Short mmCIF file of C-alpha atoms in Angstrom, two decimals:
data_model
loop_
_atom_site.label_atom_id
_atom_site.label_comp_id
_atom_site.label_asym_id
_atom_site.label_seq_id
_atom_site.Cartn_x
_atom_site.Cartn_y
_atom_site.Cartn_z
CA MET J 1 60.31 -53.25 77.08
CA LYS J 2 58.33 -53.57 74.05
CA GLY J 3 54.83 -54.64 72.96
CA SER J 4 51.33 -53.39 73.60
CA TYR J 5 49.54 -53.68 76.85
CA HIS J 6 45.61 -53.79 77.24
CA PHE J 7 44.31 -52.54 80.79
CA LYS J 8 40.85 -53.12 82.08
CA VAL J 9 40.47 -51.26 85.52
CA LYS J 10 37.02 -51.53 87.18
CA SER J 11 35.46 -50.42 90.34
CA LYS J 12 31.50 -50.82 91.22
CA LYS J 13 30.98 -47.31 89.79
CA VAL J 14 33.41 -47.11 86.81
CA LEU J 15 35.17 -49.23 83.89
CA PHE J 16 38.38 -48.12 82.23
CA GLU J 17 39.71 -49.66 79.22
CA PHE J 18 42.61 -48.77 77.37
CA THR J 19 45.75 -49.89 75.57
CA ILE J 20 49.41 -48.48 75.85
CA ARG J 21 51.39 -48.73 72.75
CA ARG J 22 54.43 -46.63 73.21
CA ASN J 23 57.15 -45.77 75.91
CA ILE J 24 55.49 -42.58 76.63
CA THR J 25 51.58 -41.58 76.95
CA VAL J 26 50.32 -38.62 78.34
CA ILE J 27 46.73 -38.23 79.87
CA LYS J 28 45.54 -34.72 80.23
CA GLY J 29 41.98 -33.23 80.81
CA ASP J 30 40.29 -30.80 83.40
CA SER J 31 39.45 -31.80 86.97
CA ALA J 32 36.83 -34.31 87.69
CA THR J 33 37.26 -36.22 84.43
CA GLY J 34 38.57 -39.50 86.19
CA LYS J 35 42.13 -39.28 85.80
CA THR J 36 42.61 -39.42 89.65
CA THR J 37 39.84 -42.18 89.98
CA LEU J 38 41.97 -44.31 87.38
CA LEU J 39 45.22 -43.93 89.43
CA HIS J 40 43.44 -44.41 92.56
CA ILE J 41 41.99 -47.92 91.58
CA LEU J 42 45.29 -49.02 90.04
CA TYR J 43 47.39 -48.14 93.33
CA GLU J 44 44.58 -49.98 95.54
CA TYR J 45 44.74 -52.93 93.53
CA LEU J 46 48.51 -53.06 93.39
CA ARG J 47 48.65 -52.57 97.03
CA ALA J 48 45.90 -54.90 98.31
CA GLY J 49 44.70 -57.10 95.12
CA ARG J 50 41.04 -58.21 95.32
CA GLU J 51 40.62 -56.84 98.89
CA SER J 52 40.78 -53.53 97.78
CA GLY J 53 37.32 -53.95 96.27
CA TYR J 54 38.59 -53.15 92.61
CA SER J 55 39.61 -55.18 89.65
CA VAL J 56 42.78 -54.81 87.15
CA SER J 57 43.33 -57.16 84.35
CA THR J 58 46.35 -56.62 82.33
CA ASP J 59 49.31 -58.60 81.11
CA ALA J 60 51.43 -55.86 82.16
CA ASP J 61 53.62 -55.35 85.34
CA TYR J 62 53.05 -51.90 86.60
CA TYR J 63 53.62 -49.47 89.13
CA VAL J 64 51.94 -46.24 90.58
CA TYR J 65 53.91 -42.98 91.76
CA LEU J 66 51.57 -40.84 93.78
CA ARG J 67 52.03 -37.45 95.23
CA ARG J 68 51.48 -38.78 98.47
CA GLU J 69 54.43 -41.03 98.87
CA VAL J 70 55.99 -38.46 101.38
CA GLY J 71 59.69 -39.23 102.34
CA ARG J 72 60.29 -41.09 99.15
CA SER J 73 61.94 -39.63 96.00
CA TRP J 74 61.00 -40.29 92.55
CA GLU J 75 64.54 -41.71 91.88
CA ASP J 76 64.06 -44.20 95.07
CA ALA J 77 60.81 -45.28 93.77
CA LEU J 78 61.41 -45.76 90.17
CA TYR J 79 65.09 -46.55 89.56
CA SER J 80 64.84 -50.15 90.39
CA LEU J 81 61.75 -50.84 88.10
CA LYS J 82 62.42 -52.58 84.69
CA ASN J 83 59.89 -53.76 82.20
CA SER J 84 56.88 -52.11 83.98
CA ILE J 85 54.41 -49.48 82.94
CA ILE J 86 54.85 -46.74 85.37
CA PHE J 87 51.81 -44.32 85.97
CA ILE J 88 52.61 -40.78 87.50
CA GLU J 89 50.09 -38.70 89.14
CA GLU J 90 49.63 -35.23 88.15
CA ASN J 91 51.41 -32.36 90.18
CA ASN J 92 54.81 -34.17 90.18
CA ASP J 93 57.04 -31.52 88.76
CA PHE J 94 60.01 -33.74 88.46
CA VAL J 95 58.35 -34.95 84.95
CA PHE J 96 59.46 -31.69 83.74
CA THR J 97 63.15 -32.05 84.58
CA LYS J 98 66.08 -33.13 82.50
CA LYS J 99 66.93 -35.84 84.82
CA PHE J 100 63.82 -37.55 84.35
CA ALA J 101 63.70 -37.38 80.73
CA GLU J 102 67.18 -39.05 80.78
CA PHE J 103 65.58 -41.91 83.02
CA VAL J 104 62.98 -42.24 80.75
CA LYS J 105 65.24 -42.62 77.66
CA ILE J 106 67.34 -45.57 79.18
CA SER J 107 65.05 -47.20 81.71
CA GLY J 108 63.37 -49.96 79.70
CA ASN J 109 59.74 -49.11 81.13
CA TYR J 110 56.94 -47.23 79.55
CA PHE J 111 55.39 -44.35 81.24
CA VAL J 112 51.78 -43.02 81.56
CA ILE J 113 51.88 -39.15 82.75
CA ILE J 114 48.93 -37.47 84.05
CA ASN J 115 49.66 -33.93 83.41
CA ARG J 116 47.83 -31.04 81.60
CA ALA J 117 50.87 -29.07 80.58
CA PRO J 118 53.15 -30.06 77.83
CA LEU J 119 56.09 -31.90 78.44
CA LYS J 120 58.84 -30.42 76.48
CA MET J 121 61.74 -32.62 77.65
CA LEU J 122 60.01 -35.79 76.39
CA PRO J 123 59.63 -36.99 72.66
CA TYR J 124 56.34 -38.29 72.63
CA SER J 125 53.92 -38.80 69.82
CA ILE J 126 50.85 -36.55 68.74
CA HIS J 127 48.73 -39.92 68.86
CA GLU J 128 49.62 -40.89 72.65
CA ILE J 129 48.11 -38.00 74.34
CA TYR J 130 44.60 -38.91 75.52
CA GLU J 131 41.63 -37.53 77.71
CA ILE J 132 39.15 -39.47 79.77
CA VAL J 133 35.39 -39.21 78.56
CA THR J 134 32.94 -40.79 81.09
CA GLU J 135 29.52 -41.80 80.16
CA GLY J 136 27.69 -43.36 82.94
CA LYS J 137 29.65 -46.39 84.32
CA HIS J 138 32.07 -46.68 81.45
CA ALA J 139 35.17 -44.33 81.25
CA ASP J 140 36.40 -43.78 77.54
CA VAL J 141 40.20 -43.15 77.29
CA LYS J 142 40.18 -41.12 73.87
CA GLU J 143 43.10 -39.87 71.78
CA THR J 144 42.69 -35.92 72.27
CA TYR J 145 43.85 -34.97 68.72
CA HIS J 146 42.27 -38.02 67.03
CA TYR J 147 40.45 -35.53 64.65
CA LEU J 148 43.96 -34.50 63.03
CA GLN J 149 44.82 -37.92 61.79
CA GLU J 150 48.15 -36.73 60.37
CA LEU J 151 46.95 -33.31 58.80
CA TYR J 152 45.85 -30.11 60.55
CA SER J 153 44.58 -27.31 58.52
CA ASN J 154 43.17 -24.21 59.88
CA TYR J 155 42.24 -23.39 56.21
CA PRO J 156 41.61 -26.56 54.01
CA ILE J 157 44.08 -27.03 51.27
CA SER J 158 42.41 -27.56 48.06
CA GLU J 159 44.19 -29.27 44.92
CA ASN J 160 44.42 -25.82 43.40
CA ASN J 161 46.24 -24.31 46.09
CA LYS J 162 49.92 -23.15 45.63
CA LEU J 163 51.83 -23.89 48.88
CA ASP J 164 53.78 -20.62 49.23
CA ASN J 165 55.82 -22.07 52.10
CA ILE J 166 57.00 -25.39 53.24
CA ILE J 167 58.73 -25.69 56.73
CA ALA J 168 60.76 -29.07 57.11
CA GLU J 169 61.62 -30.09 60.63
CA ASP J 170 64.83 -31.09 59.91
CA SER J 171 67.78 -29.58 57.87
CA ASN J 172 69.16 -33.04 56.74
CA SER J 173 67.71 -35.82 54.25
CA GLY J 174 64.02 -34.77 55.02
CA PHE J 175 64.59 -31.06 54.11
CA GLN J 176 66.74 -32.19 50.77
CA PHE J 177 63.71 -34.40 49.57
CA PHE J 178 61.08 -31.69 50.26
CA SER J 179 63.14 -29.38 48.74
CA LYS J 180 63.06 -31.46 45.54
CA VAL J 181 59.24 -32.10 45.89
CA PHE J 182 58.16 -28.76 46.47
CA LYS J 183 60.48 -26.85 44.27
CA ASN J 184 58.14 -24.08 43.20
CA SER J 185 57.64 -23.19 46.92
CA ASN J 186 59.78 -21.47 49.59
CA VAL J 187 61.18 -24.56 51.68
CA ILE J 188 62.65 -23.61 54.94
CA SER J 189 64.37 -25.67 57.59
CA ALA J 190 63.38 -25.21 61.18
CA ARG J 191 66.26 -27.02 62.50
CA GLY J 192 64.39 -29.12 65.07
CA ASN J 193 60.83 -29.48 66.02
CA GLY J 194 61.11 -26.75 68.86
CA ASN J 195 61.66 -24.20 66.21
CA VAL J 196 58.68 -25.08 64.00
CA LEU J 197 56.08 -22.77 65.62
CA SER J 198 58.73 -19.96 65.70
CA GLU J 199 59.11 -20.33 61.93
CA ILE J 200 55.34 -20.25 61.33
CA GLN J 201 55.13 -16.83 63.24
CA ARG J 202 58.05 -15.60 61.49
CA LEU J 203 56.27 -15.86 58.16
CA ASP J 204 53.70 -13.16 57.50
CA THR J 205 52.67 -13.72 53.94
CA GLY J 206 51.45 -16.82 52.08
CA ASP J 207 50.03 -20.04 52.97
CA ILE J 208 52.31 -22.35 55.10
CA LEU J 209 52.58 -26.27 55.42
CA ALA J 210 54.95 -27.57 58.14
CA ILE J 211 55.94 -31.08 57.98
CA VAL J 212 57.07 -32.63 61.36
CA ASP J 213 57.74 -36.11 62.88
CA GLY J 214 54.67 -37.06 64.65
CA ALA J 215 56.13 -39.66 66.73
CA ALA J 216 58.00 -36.93 68.47
CA PHE J 217 55.75 -33.82 68.01
CA GLY J 218 53.39 -34.28 71.09
CA ALA J 219 54.80 -31.72 73.45
CA MET J 220 54.45 -28.95 70.57
CA ILE J 221 51.21 -29.64 69.02
CA GLU J 222 49.37 -27.85 71.82
CA ASN J 223 51.01 -24.62 71.53
CA CYS J 224 50.88 -24.78 67.88
CA LEU J 225 46.82 -25.36 67.51
CA GLU J 226 46.39 -22.53 70.05
CA TYR J 227 48.40 -20.23 67.46
CA PHE J 228 46.67 -21.58 64.64
CA LYS J 229 43.27 -20.54 66.41
CA ILE J 230 44.05 -16.86 66.28
CA ARG J 231 45.81 -16.93 62.94
CA ASP J 232 42.74 -16.67 60.75
CA LYS J 233 44.20 -14.42 57.82
CA GLN J 234 46.69 -16.82 56.59
CA GLY J 235 46.50 -20.85 55.74
CA VAL J 236 48.55 -22.82 57.97
CA SER J 237 48.66 -26.49 58.03
CA VAL J 238 50.70 -29.32 59.71
CA TRP J 239 51.43 -32.59 58.35
CA MET J 240 52.69 -35.16 60.93
CA PRO J 241 53.83 -38.55 59.74
CA GLU J 242 55.70 -40.69 61.96
CA SER J 243 58.80 -39.58 60.33
CA PHE J 244 60.50 -38.93 57.00
CA GLU J 245 62.12 -42.40 57.08
CA TYR J 246 59.00 -44.08 57.97
CA LEU J 247 57.53 -42.48 54.64
CA ILE J 248 60.39 -44.13 52.65
CA LEU J 249 59.74 -47.50 54.34
CA LYS J 250 56.10 -47.34 53.44
CA SER J 251 56.98 -46.47 49.91
CA GLY J 252 57.73 -50.05 48.69
CA LEU J 253 61.29 -48.97 47.76
CA ILE J 254 62.98 -51.02 50.29
CA GLU J 255 62.60 -54.74 50.08
CA SER J 256 62.56 -56.94 53.54
CA LYS J 257 60.42 -60.02 54.58
CA ASP J 258 59.50 -58.54 57.83
CA LEU J 259 58.99 -54.78 56.86
CA GLU J 260 55.25 -55.33 56.22
CA ASP J 261 54.85 -56.67 59.70
CA ILE J 262 57.22 -54.19 61.51
CA LEU J 263 55.23 -51.33 59.88
CA ALA J 264 51.77 -52.92 60.91
CA PHE J 265 52.73 -53.57 64.51
CA PRO J 266 55.74 -51.39 65.30
CA SER J 267 54.92 -51.59 69.24
CA ASP J 268 55.93 -55.52 68.87
CA TYR J 269 59.40 -54.39 67.30
CA ILE J 270 60.50 -51.25 68.95
CA GLU J 271 62.41 -51.63 72.33
CA SER J 272 62.14 -48.87 74.60
CA GLU J 273 65.35 -49.01 76.07
CA LYS J 274 66.90 -48.51 72.83
CA TYR J 275 64.96 -45.90 71.17
CA GLU J 276 63.58 -42.81 72.84
CA SER J 277 60.92 -42.46 70.12
CA TRP J 278 59.51 -44.38 67.19
CA GLU J 279 61.27 -41.81 64.62
CA GLY J 280 64.62 -43.10 66.00
CA PHE J 281 63.55 -46.67 65.27
CA PHE J 282 62.53 -46.15 61.90
CA ALA J 283 65.57 -44.29 60.91
CA GLN J 284 67.71 -47.09 62.27
CA LEU J 285 65.75 -49.86 60.44
CA LEU J 286 66.14 -47.77 57.38
CA ILE J 287 69.91 -47.13 57.56
CA SER J 288 70.27 -51.14 58.55
CA LEU J 289 68.24 -52.15 55.61
CA THR J 290 70.14 -50.16 53.15
CA GLU J 291 73.73 -50.43 54.67
CA THR J 292 75.03 -52.79 51.74
CA LYS J 293 72.63 -51.39 49.02
CA PRO J 294 73.65 -48.70 46.46
CA TYR J 295 70.85 -46.77 47.74
CA LYS J 296 72.22 -46.72 51.22
CA TYR J 297 70.51 -44.00 53.48
CA SER J 298 71.86 -41.14 55.64
CA LYS J 299 70.03 -38.76 57.60
CA THR J 300 72.78 -36.26 56.87
CA LEU J 301 73.02 -36.44 53.09
CA LEU J 302 70.22 -37.84 50.93
CA ASN J 303 71.25 -40.48 48.22
CA GLU J 304 70.34 -39.60 44.88
CA TYR J 305 68.41 -42.60 44.61
CA TYR J 306 65.68 -41.11 46.81
CA ILE J 307 65.05 -38.15 44.85
CA GLN J 308 65.07 -39.70 41.20
CA ASP J 309 61.42 -38.87 40.00
CA ARG J 310 60.28 -42.37 39.84
CA ASN J 311 61.15 -43.07 43.52
CA VAL J 312 59.99 -39.66 44.49
CA LYS J 313 56.70 -40.33 42.94
CA LYS J 314 56.36 -43.67 45.08
CA ILE J 315 57.52 -42.01 48.36
CA THR J 316 54.94 -39.08 47.78
CA GLU J 317 52.01 -41.56 47.25
CA ASN J 318 51.85 -41.65 51.06
CA PHE J 319 51.30 -38.11 51.06
CA PRO J 320 47.77 -36.84 52.26
CA LYS J 321 45.40 -36.38 49.13
CA ALA J 322 45.39 -32.72 50.07
CA VAL J 323 49.21 -32.11 49.94
CA LYS J 324 50.05 -32.11 46.25
CA CYS J 325 53.88 -32.12 45.11
CA ASN J 326 54.87 -29.76 42.27
CA LEU J 327 57.46 -32.04 40.40
#
């Protein structure tokens, strides 16, 4: 399944409008914010159509899994579905399991999961975490961390700041590149996004910039932000581009007639059954576009082409203005 899908969900009392863009979307928030109401309308319309008294307008096939489906396991309910957007009600603990994560990875469906706790088994984007804000009859489904954009700082970075510590999420090509870019800083590999926070906690002196793949950092961002609130004596920033490969693709170094359109509308190209998250797609895209080139890209060992000064400069043009390299 690929593409983006718009929903207009309406009762006499409230209207929800939102668009699903990726294979995993999380809706969080406190009680009485409209999450249950949204799923109730979707469920009843699916069951009874216009006779339900509700209206649902969308170009997607969808399914709603509720807690009250007594006697029917989630496997029985969901395994047969294909190319559908599956809404899952809160307090279904199976969403935390490895088995469910494996199903999400290969099912070919999109998932909208109502849940307040981080789903650490699933690689979802920081940009696909939402809350419902209701004003009068209109319920806005808003991105929770929209204020982050791609860069978070608990202590603003200025152009004159020296970045003492850089934490790169991976230990391969991204780490090699950032070691070149920030050669006057202490560059550390976290060896996976699940270790980023522990690396930040381990460093007790100097400012810190962590660089992570935003496409799969959704489950970690909340714990990070909670920790940053109490760490006011040391500057901590997190930069969250989609992925390192995405930065290269955006730099203009790679020639492809479709690349501009792919980067502008990734949903139209990324098949959920094949790619668990967008970072995997961008990595494979870069590998395939350079496979026969002298500058062939590898995730494990970065081609010298990408750390030539003129090419580093092109890639770093996509850095936030506050993040200055020190070539």
